[in-house]
């Protein structure tokens, strides 16, 4: 691995599925803060709005301004 890449990425020995889920959750949190609606999030992330809704439920994330 390139040293530059290695220094930017702190490797933790965790299962790949867990690493993917953590990354996915961080991406969703960022998209929530930036785009505010599931339609805009879906467009920016290149997925269907239903995918965004399913993943928000999976990670128990809520749109800002909703209860």
PDB file of C-alpha atoms in Angstrom:
ATOM      1  CA  UNK A   1       0.000   0.000   0.000  1.00  0.00           C
ATOM      2  CA  UNK A   2       1.231   3.477  -0.852  1.00  0.00           C
ATOM      3  CA  UNK A   3       2.533   5.208   2.327  1.00  0.00           C
ATOM      4  CA  UNK A   4       0.466   8.305   1.586  1.00  0.00           C
ATOM      5  CA  UNK A   5      -2.728   6.239   1.460  1.00  0.00           C
ATOM      6  CA  UNK A   6      -1.732   4.232   4.508  1.00  0.00           C
ATOM      7  CA  UNK A   7      -1.229   7.413   6.556  1.00  0.00           C
ATOM      8  CA  UNK A   8      -4.657   8.776   5.566  1.00  0.00           C
ATOM      9  CA  UNK A   9      -6.486   5.587   6.530  1.00  0.00           C
ATOM     10  CA  UNK A  10      -6.299   4.182  10.028  1.00  0.00           C
ATOM     11  CA  UNK A  11      -6.833   0.449   9.699  1.00  0.00           C
ATOM     12  CA  UNK A  12      -8.854  -1.340  12.321  1.00  0.00           C
ATOM     13  CA  UNK A  13      -9.153  -5.083  12.319  1.00  0.00           C
ATOM     14  CA  UNK A  14     -12.904  -5.363  12.031  1.00  0.00           C
ATOM     15  CA  UNK A  15     -15.071  -7.489   9.757  1.00  0.00           C
ATOM     16  CA  UNK A  16     -15.552  -6.019   6.294  1.00  0.00           C
ATOM     17  CA  UNK A  17     -19.347  -5.908   6.743  1.00  0.00           C
ATOM     18  CA  UNK A  18     -18.943  -3.767   9.883  1.00  0.00           C
ATOM     19  CA  UNK A  19     -16.483  -1.438   8.118  1.00  0.00           C
ATOM     20  CA  UNK A  20     -18.877  -1.015   5.186  1.00  0.00           C
ATOM     21  CA  UNK A  21     -21.792  -0.281   7.537  1.00  0.00           C
ATOM     22  CA  UNK A  22     -19.789   2.323   9.467  1.00  0.00           C
ATOM     23  CA  UNK A  23     -18.721   4.017   6.242  1.00  0.00           C
ATOM     24  CA  UNK A  24     -22.260   3.921   4.861  1.00  0.00           C
ATOM     25  CA  UNK A  25     -23.619   5.498   8.052  1.00  0.00           C
ATOM     26  CA  UNK A  26     -21.042   8.305   7.904  1.00  0.00           C
ATOM     27  CA  UNK A  27     -21.889   9.006   4.257  1.00  0.00           C
ATOM     28  CA  UNK A  28     -25.600   9.119   5.111  1.00  0.00           C
ATOM     29  CA  UNK A  29     -25.008  11.479   8.038  1.00  0.00           C
ATOM     30  CA  UNK A  30     -23.013  13.818   5.806  1.00  0.00           C
ATOM     31  CA  UNK A  31     -25.678  13.679   3.084  1.00  0.00           C
ATOM     32  CA  UNK A  32     -28.406  14.371   5.670  1.00  0.00           C
ATOM     33  CA  UNK A  33     -26.638  17.504   6.832  1.00  0.00           C
ATOM     34  CA  UNK A  34     -25.961  18.736   3.315  1.00  0.00           C
ATOM     35  CA  UNK A  35     -29.060  17.858   1.291  1.00  0.00           C
ATOM     36  CA  UNK A  36     -31.909  17.852   3.863  1.00  0.00           C
ATOM     37  CA  UNK A  37     -34.327  15.727   1.730  1.00  0.00           C
ATOM     38  CA  UNK A  38     -34.230  12.060   0.787  1.00  0.00           C
ATOM     39  CA  UNK A  39     -34.773  12.896  -2.880  1.00  0.00           C
ATOM     40  CA  UNK A  40     -31.756  15.204  -2.972  1.00  0.00           C
ATOM     41  CA  UNK A  41     -29.693  12.684  -1.000  1.00  0.00           C
ATOM     42  CA  UNK A  42     -30.608   9.912  -3.423  1.00  0.00           C
ATOM     43  CA  UNK A  43     -29.696  11.998  -6.443  1.00  0.00           C
ATOM     44  CA  UNK A  44     -26.349  13.032  -4.954  1.00  0.00           C
ATOM     45  CA  UNK A  45     -25.488   9.464  -3.916  1.00  0.00           C
ATOM     46  CA  UNK A  46     -26.695   7.879  -7.143  1.00  0.00           C
ATOM     47  CA  UNK A  47     -29.318   5.589  -5.606  1.00  0.00           C
ATOM     48  CA  UNK A  48     -33.105   5.389  -5.450  1.00  0.00           C
ATOM     49  CA  UNK A  49     -34.981   7.349  -2.818  1.00  0.00           C
ATOM     50  CA  UNK A  50     -36.353   4.064  -1.438  1.00  0.00           C
ATOM     51  CA  UNK A  51     -32.783   2.927  -0.825  1.00  0.00           C
ATOM     52  CA  UNK A  52     -32.126   6.086   1.192  1.00  0.00           C
ATOM     53  CA  UNK A  53     -35.305   5.540   3.225  1.00  0.00           C
ATOM     54  CA  UNK A  54     -34.409   1.906   3.932  1.00  0.00           C
ATOM     55  CA  UNK A  55     -30.886   2.771   5.020  1.00  0.00           C
ATOM     56  CA  UNK A  56     -32.031   5.660   7.215  1.00  0.00           C
ATOM     57  CA  UNK A  57     -34.343   3.223   9.014  1.00  0.00           C
ATOM     58  CA  UNK A  58     -31.575   0.616   9.231  1.00  0.00           C
ATOM     59  CA  UNK A  59     -29.254   3.052  11.021  1.00  0.00           C
ATOM     60  CA  UNK A  60     -32.073   4.796  12.920  1.00  0.00           C
ATOM     61  CA  UNK A  61     -31.244   8.153  11.329  1.00  0.00           C
ATOM     62  CA  UNK A  62     -33.849  10.882  10.951  1.00  0.00           C
ATOM     63  CA  UNK A  63     -34.182  13.859   8.681  1.00  0.00           C
ATOM     64  CA  UNK A  64     -33.645  17.141  10.449  1.00  0.00           C
ATOM     65  CA  UNK A  65     -36.918  18.738  11.445  1.00  0.00           C
ATOM     66  CA  UNK A  66     -38.789  15.423  11.694  1.00  0.00           C
ATOM     67  CA  UNK A  67     -39.659  13.560  14.834  1.00  0.00           C
TER      68      UNK A  67
END
